[in-house]
DNA sequence: CATAAATCCTATAAAAAAGATAGACTAAAT
DNA sequence: ATTTAGTCTATCTTTTTTATAGGATTTATG
């Protein structure tokens, strides 16, 4: 399961995407609209900013905004950033690979193979679906 | 990611499946072969037994054994049992559903829809692949 | 330039989950 | 009776997750 952090990030990003035309959006506004603790959300948005997903402006009239159009922000990127590996096992993770300690040889491990396929099927969706694809259907 | 508990369970089950013809297998043997803490493994095997996946025999000549042939034990079942939901969000979980607190209406939530598809693509594999499919390729 | 508005940043606390261990109990074999 | 091996429940430790606190910094504007 995705952590609350990642879930909150998605909801915040959706809100930002749905209000792209309104300039910078306040943390407090997002927190209220999406029922998220404001201080927790602050940390999350900061992290997204430091990774280049969001931009921000301080002072009056400030807030957060998307650095790229929603259709260019893949869901996989957000998950990896805040939650880490998408794969179910370390030994099949593309971005956070770790050797398996309980099997002798990954090359002949059937578990490795199946979990690799699960990863691929998830990535096929998560790498191609973007923020634009998860906006509220109107 | 799957917990260590679930990962250990898979390795133990693989070992049991690869030795079905040898009668009950000792916890200590599995622990040694797969480099798993014996006490931790004990708890895991007990849980698998109480769920009907494994059977056991006490005393001399005792140990654990599979209750069904490997090809009838789906991977999804093991994961759900020890790790909980396979879905990435509570609001798209078939077995551990919880309402989403941050969105107004799941019916129009695009995140819900996409994550539902990710769940389906994972289940398509995990419900159909069994213990038999993850045995060491010889 | 002063003030208010907002994000930035780091630290820390609290709670929950994961990982691991301990030890007494029960059942079976011989 | 003794040994062997699983059963059960409790507890401990560590790590991760979730959340909060509060001062620092930047910007707009009168």
Coordinates of N, CA and C in Angstrom, one line a residue, chain B residues 1-134:
Chain B
X1 N 6.3 -2.8 -1.1 CA 7.2 -4.0 -1.0 C 6.6 -5.0 0.0
X2 N 6.8 -6.2 -0.3 CA 6.4 -7.3 0.6 C 7.2 -7.3 1.8
X3 N 6.6 -7.6 3.0 CA 7.4 -7.6 4.2 C 8.3 -8.8 4.2
X4 N 9.3 -8.8 5.1 CA 10.2 -9.9 5.3 C 9.4 -11.2 5.6
X5 N 8.4 -11.0 6.4 CA 7.6 -12.2 6.8 C 7.0 -12.9 5.5
X6 N 6.5 -12.1 4.6 CA 5.9 -12.7 3.4 C 7.1 -13.3 2.5
X7 N 8.1 -12.6 2.4 CA 9.3 -13.1 1.6 C 9.8 -14.4 2.2
X8 N 9.9 -14.5 3.5 CA 10.4 -15.7 4.2 C 9.4 -16.8 3.9
X9 N 8.1 -16.5 4.0 CA 7.0 -17.5 3.7 C 7.2 -18.1 2.3
X10 N 7.4 -17.2 1.4 CA 7.5 -17.7 0.0 C 8.7 -18.7 -0.1
X11 N 9.8 -18.3 0.5 CA 11.0 -19.2 0.4 C 10.8 -20.5 1.1
X12 N 10.1 -20.4 2.2 CA 9.8 -21.7 3.0 C 8.9 -22.5 2.2
X13 N 7.9 -21.9 1.6 CA 6.9 -22.7 0.8 C 7.6 -23.3 -0.4
X14 N 8.5 -22.6 -1.0 CA 9.2 -23.1 -2.2 C 10.0 -24.4 -1.7
X15 N 10.7 -24.3 -0.6 CA 11.4 -25.4 -0.1 C 10.5 -26.6 0.2
X16 N 9.4 -26.3 0.8 CA 8.5 -27.4 1.1 C 8.0 -28.1 -0.2
X17 N 7.7 -27.2 -1.2 CA 7.2 -27.7 -2.5 C 8.3 -28.6 -3.2
X18 N 9.5 -28.1 -3.0 CA 10.6 -28.9 -3.7 C 10.9 -30.2 -3.0
X19 N 10.3 -30.4 -1.8 CA 10.6 -31.6 -1.1 C 9.3 -32.3 -0.6
X20 N 8.3 -32.2 -1.5 CA 7.0 -32.8 -1.1 C 7.1 -34.3 -0.9
X21 N 8.0 -34.9 -1.6 CA 8.1 -36.4 -1.5 C 8.8 -36.9 -0.3
X22 N 9.4 -36.0 0.5 CA 10.2 -36.4 1.7 C 9.4 -36.4 3.0
X23 N 8.1 -36.2 2.9 CA 7.3 -36.2 4.2 C 7.6 -34.9 4.9
X24 N 7.1 -34.8 6.2 CA 7.3 -33.6 7.0 C 8.7 -33.1 7.1
X25 N 8.8 -31.8 6.9 CA 10.2 -31.1 6.9 C 10.3 -30.3 8.2
X26 N 11.4 -30.4 8.9 CA 11.7 -29.6 10.1 C 11.8 -28.1 9.9
X27 N 11.3 -27.4 10.8 CA 11.4 -25.9 10.8 C 12.9 -25.6 10.7
X28 N 13.7 -26.3 11.5 CA 15.1 -26.0 11.6 C 15.8 -26.2 10.3
X29 N 15.3 -27.2 9.5 CA 16.0 -27.5 8.2 C 15.7 -26.3 7.2
X30 N 14.5 -25.9 7.2 CA 14.1 -24.8 6.3 C 14.8 -23.5 6.7
X31 N 14.9 -23.3 8.0 CA 15.6 -22.1 8.5 C 17.0 -22.0 8.0
X32 N 17.7 -23.2 8.2 CA 19.1 -23.3 7.8 C 19.3 -23.1 6.3
X33 N 18.5 -23.8 5.5 CA 18.6 -23.8 4.1 C 18.4 -22.5 3.5
X34 N 17.4 -21.7 4.1 CA 17.0 -20.5 3.5 C 17.5 -19.2 4.3
X35 N 18.4 -19.5 5.3 CA 18.9 -18.4 6.1 C 17.9 -17.5 6.7
X36 N 17.0 -18.1 7.5 CA 15.9 -17.4 8.1 C 16.0 -17.7 9.6
X37 N 15.8 -16.7 10.5 CA 15.8 -16.9 11.9 C 14.8 -18.0 12.3
X38 N 15.2 -18.9 13.0 CA 14.3 -20.1 13.2 C 13.1 -19.7 14.0
X39 N 13.2 -18.9 15.0 CA 12.1 -18.5 15.8 C 11.1 -17.7 15.0
X40 N 11.6 -16.8 14.2 CA 10.7 -16.0 13.3 C 9.9 -16.9 12.3
X41 N 10.7 -17.8 11.8 CA 10.1 -18.7 10.8 C 9.0 -19.6 11.5
X42 N 9.2 -20.0 12.7 CA 8.3 -20.8 13.5 C 6.9 -20.1 13.5
X43 N 6.9 -18.8 13.8 CA 5.7 -18.1 13.8 C 5.0 -18.0 12.5
X44 N 5.8 -17.9 11.4 CA 5.2 -17.8 10.1 C 4.6 -19.1 9.7
X45 N 5.3 -20.2 9.9 CA 4.8 -21.5 9.5 C 3.5 -21.8 10.3
X46 N 3.5 -21.4 11.6 CA 2.3 -21.6 12.4 C 1.1 -20.9 11.8
X47 N 1.3 -19.7 11.4 CA 0.3 -18.9 10.8 C -0.2 -19.5 9.5
X48 N 0.7 -20.0 8.7 CA 0.3 -20.7 7.5 C -0.5 -22.0 7.7
X49 N -0.1 -22.6 8.8 CA -0.8 -23.8 9.2 C -2.2 -23.5 9.7
X50 N -2.4 -22.5 10.5 CA -3.7 -22.1 11.0 C -4.6 -21.6 9.9
X51 N -4.0 -21.3 8.8 CA -4.9 -20.8 7.6 C -5.1 -22.0 6.7
X52 N -4.6 -23.1 7.0 CA -5.0 -24.3 6.2 C -4.0 -24.5 5.0
X53 N -3.0 -23.7 4.9 CA -2.0 -23.8 3.8 C -1.1 -25.0 4.1
X54 N -0.7 -25.1 5.3 CA 0.3 -26.1 5.7 C -0.4 -27.1 6.7
X55 N 0.1 -28.3 6.8 CA -0.2 -29.2 7.9 C 1.0 -29.5 8.7
X56 N 0.9 -30.1 9.8 CA 2.1 -30.3 10.6 C 1.9 -31.6 11.4
X57 N 3.1 -32.1 11.9 CA 3.1 -33.3 12.7 C 4.1 -33.1 13.8
X58 N 3.7 -33.4 15.0 CA 4.6 -33.2 16.2 C 5.4 -34.4 16.4
X59 N 6.4 -34.2 17.3 CA 7.3 -35.3 17.8 C 8.2 -35.8 16.7
X60 N 8.9 -36.8 17.1 CA 9.9 -37.4 16.2 C 9.3 -37.7 14.8
X61 N 10.1 -37.4 13.8 CA 9.6 -37.6 12.4 C 8.6 -36.6 12.0
X62 N 8.4 -35.5 12.8 CA 7.4 -34.5 12.6 C 8.0 -33.4 11.7
X63 N 7.2 -32.3 11.5 CA 7.6 -31.2 10.7 C 6.4 -30.6 10.0
X64 N 6.6 -29.8 8.9 CA 5.5 -29.2 8.2 C 5.5 -29.8 6.8
X65 N 4.3 -29.7 6.2 CA 4.1 -30.2 4.8 C 2.9 -29.4 4.2
X66 N 2.9 -29.3 2.9 CA 1.8 -28.6 2.2 C 0.5 -29.4 2.3
X67 N -0.6 -28.7 2.4 CA -1.9 -29.4 2.5 C -2.5 -29.6 1.1
X68 N -2.0 -28.8 0.1 CA -2.5 -29.0 -1.2 C -1.3 -29.1 -2.2
X69 N -1.5 -29.6 -3.4 CA -0.4 -29.6 -4.3 C 0.0 -28.2 -4.7
X70 N 1.3 -28.0 -4.9 CA 1.8 -26.6 -5.2 C 1.0 -25.9 -6.3
X71 N 0.5 -26.6 -7.3 CA -0.2 -25.9 -8.3 C -1.5 -25.3 -7.9
X72 N -2.0 -25.7 -6.7 CA -3.3 -25.1 -6.3 C -3.1 -24.0 -5.2
X73 N -1.9 -23.6 -5.0 CA -1.7 -22.6 -4.0 C -1.3 -21.3 -4.7
X74 N -2.2 -20.3 -4.8 CA -2.0 -19.1 -5.6 C -1.2 -18.1 -4.7
X75 N -0.3 -17.4 -5.4 CA 0.6 -16.4 -4.7 C -0.2 -15.3 -4.0
X76 N -1.3 -14.9 -4.6 CA -2.1 -13.9 -4.1 C -2.6 -14.2 -2.7
X77 N -2.9 -15.5 -2.5 CA -3.4 -15.9 -1.2 C -2.4 -15.8 -0.1
X78 N -1.2 -16.1 -0.4 CA -0.1 -16.0 0.6 C 0.1 -14.5 1.0
X79 N 0.2 -13.7 -0.1 CA 0.4 -12.3 0.2 C -0.7 -11.7 1.0
X80 N -1.9 -11.9 0.7 CA -3.0 -11.4 1.4 C -3.0 -11.8 2.9
X81 N -2.7 -13.1 3.1 CA -2.7 -13.6 4.4 C -1.6 -13.0 5.3
X82 N -0.4 -12.8 4.8 CA 0.7 -12.3 5.7 C 0.9 -10.8 5.5
X83 N 0.6 -10.3 4.4 CA 0.9 -8.9 4.2 C -0.3 -7.9 4.1
X84 N -1.4 -8.5 3.9 CA -2.6 -7.7 3.8 C -2.9 -7.3 2.3
X85 N -3.4 -6.1 2.1 CA -3.9 -5.7 0.7 C -2.8 -5.8 -0.3
X86 N -3.2 -6.2 -1.5 CA -2.4 -6.1 -2.7 C -2.5 -4.8 -3.4
X87 N -3.6 -4.2 -3.3 CA -3.9 -2.9 -3.9 C -3.0 -1.8 -3.3
X88 N -2.8 -0.8 -4.1 CA -2.0 0.4 -3.6 C -2.7 1.3 -2.8
X89 N -4.0 1.3 -2.9 CA -4.9 2.2 -2.1 C -6.0 1.4 -1.4
X90 N -6.3 1.8 -0.2 CA -7.4 1.1 0.6 C -8.7 1.2 -0.2
X91 N -8.9 2.3 -1.0 CA -10.2 2.5 -1.6 C -10.4 1.6 -2.9
X92 N -9.3 0.9 -3.3 CA -9.4 0.0 -4.4 C -9.1 -1.5 -4.0
X93 N -9.1 -1.7 -2.7 CA -8.8 -3.1 -2.3 C -10.0 -3.9 -2.3
X94 N -9.9 -5.1 -2.8 CA -11.1 -6.0 -2.9 C -11.3 -6.7 -1.5
X95 N -10.2 -7.0 -0.8 CA -10.3 -7.7 0.4 C -10.2 -6.9 1.7
X96 N -9.7 -5.7 1.5 CA -9.4 -4.8 2.7 C -9.9 -3.4 2.4
X97 N -11.0 -3.3 1.8 CA -11.6 -2.0 1.4 C -11.8 -1.0 2.5
X98 N -11.4 0.2 2.3 CA -11.7 1.3 3.2 C -12.0 2.6 2.4
X99 N -13.0 3.3 2.8 CA -13.4 4.5 2.0 C -12.3 5.5 2.0
X100 N -12.2 6.3 0.9 CA -11.1 7.3 0.8 C -11.6 8.6 1.6
X101 N -10.7 9.1 2.4 CA -11.0 10.2 3.2 C -10.7 11.5 2.6
X102 N -9.9 11.5 1.5 CA -9.4 12.7 1.0 C -10.1 13.1 -0.3
X103 N -11.0 12.2 -0.8 CA -11.7 12.6 -2.0 C -13.2 12.6 -1.8
X104 N -13.9 13.4 -2.5 CA -15.3 13.6 -2.2 C -16.1 12.4 -2.7
X105 N -15.8 11.9 -3.9 CA -16.6 10.8 -4.5 C -15.7 9.9 -5.3
X106 N -15.6 8.6 -4.8 CA -14.8 7.7 -5.5 C -15.2 7.4 -6.9
X107 N -16.5 7.6 -7.2 CA -17.0 7.3 -8.5 C -16.4 8.2 -9.6
X108 N -16.0 9.4 -9.2 CA -15.5 10.3 -10.2 C -14.0 10.6 -9.9
X109 N -13.4 9.8 -9.0 CA -12.0 10.0 -8.7 C -11.1 9.2 -9.7
X110 N -10.3 10.0 -10.4 CA -9.4 9.4 -11.4 C -8.3 8.5 -10.8
X111 N -7.9 8.9 -9.6 CA -6.8 8.1 -9.0 C -7.4 6.7 -8.7
X112 N -8.6 6.7 -8.1 CA -9.2 5.4 -7.8 C -9.3 4.5 -9.0
X113 N -9.6 5.1 -10.2 CA -9.7 4.3 -11.4 C -8.4 3.7 -11.8
X114 N -7.4 4.6 -11.9 CA -6.1 4.1 -12.3 C -5.5 3.0 -11.3
X115 N -5.7 3.3 -10.1 CA -5.1 2.3 -9.1 C -5.9 1.0 -9.1
X116 N -7.2 1.1 -9.5 CA -8.0 -0.1 -9.7 C -7.4 -0.9 -10.8
X117 N -6.9 -0.2 -11.9 CA -6.3 -1.0 -13.0 C -5.0 -1.6 -12.6
X118 N -4.2 -0.9 -11.8 CA -3.0 -1.5 -11.4 C -3.2 -2.7 -10.5
X119 N -4.2 -2.6 -9.7 CA -4.6 -3.8 -8.9 C -5.0 -5.0 -9.8
X120 N -5.8 -4.7 -10.8 CA -6.2 -5.8 -11.7 C -5.1 -6.4 -12.4
X121 N -4.2 -5.6 -12.8 CA -3.0 -6.2 -13.6 C -2.1 -7.0 -12.7
X122 N -2.0 -6.6 -11.5 CA -1.2 -7.4 -10.5 C -1.9 -8.7 -10.2
X123 N -3.2 -8.6 -9.9 CA -4.0 -9.8 -9.6 C -4.1 -10.8 -10.7
X124 N -4.1 -10.3 -11.9 CA -4.2 -11.2 -13.0 C -3.0 -12.2 -13.0
X125 N -1.9 -11.7 -12.5 CA -0.7 -12.6 -12.4 C -0.7 -13.3 -11.1
X126 N -0.9 -12.6 -10.0 CA -0.8 -13.2 -8.7 C -1.9 -14.2 -8.3
X127 N -3.1 -14.1 -8.9 CA -4.2 -15.0 -8.7 C -4.0 -16.3 -9.5
X128 N -3.2 -16.2 -10.6 CA -3.1 -17.3 -11.5 C -1.8 -18.1 -11.4
X129 N -0.8 -17.4 -10.9 CA 0.5 -18.0 -10.7 C 0.5 -18.7 -9.3
X130 N 1.0 -19.9 -9.3 CA 1.0 -20.7 -8.0 C 2.4 -21.0 -7.5
X131 N 2.4 -21.7 -6.4 CA 3.7 -22.2 -5.9 C 4.5 -22.9 -6.9
X132 N 3.8 -23.7 -7.7 CA 4.4 -24.5 -8.7 C 5.2 -23.7 -9.7
X133 N 4.7 -22.5 -10.0 CA 5.3 -21.6 -11.0 C 6.6 -20.9 -10.5
X134 N 6.8 -20.9 -9.2 CA 8.0 -20.2 -8.7 C 9.0 -21.1 -8.1

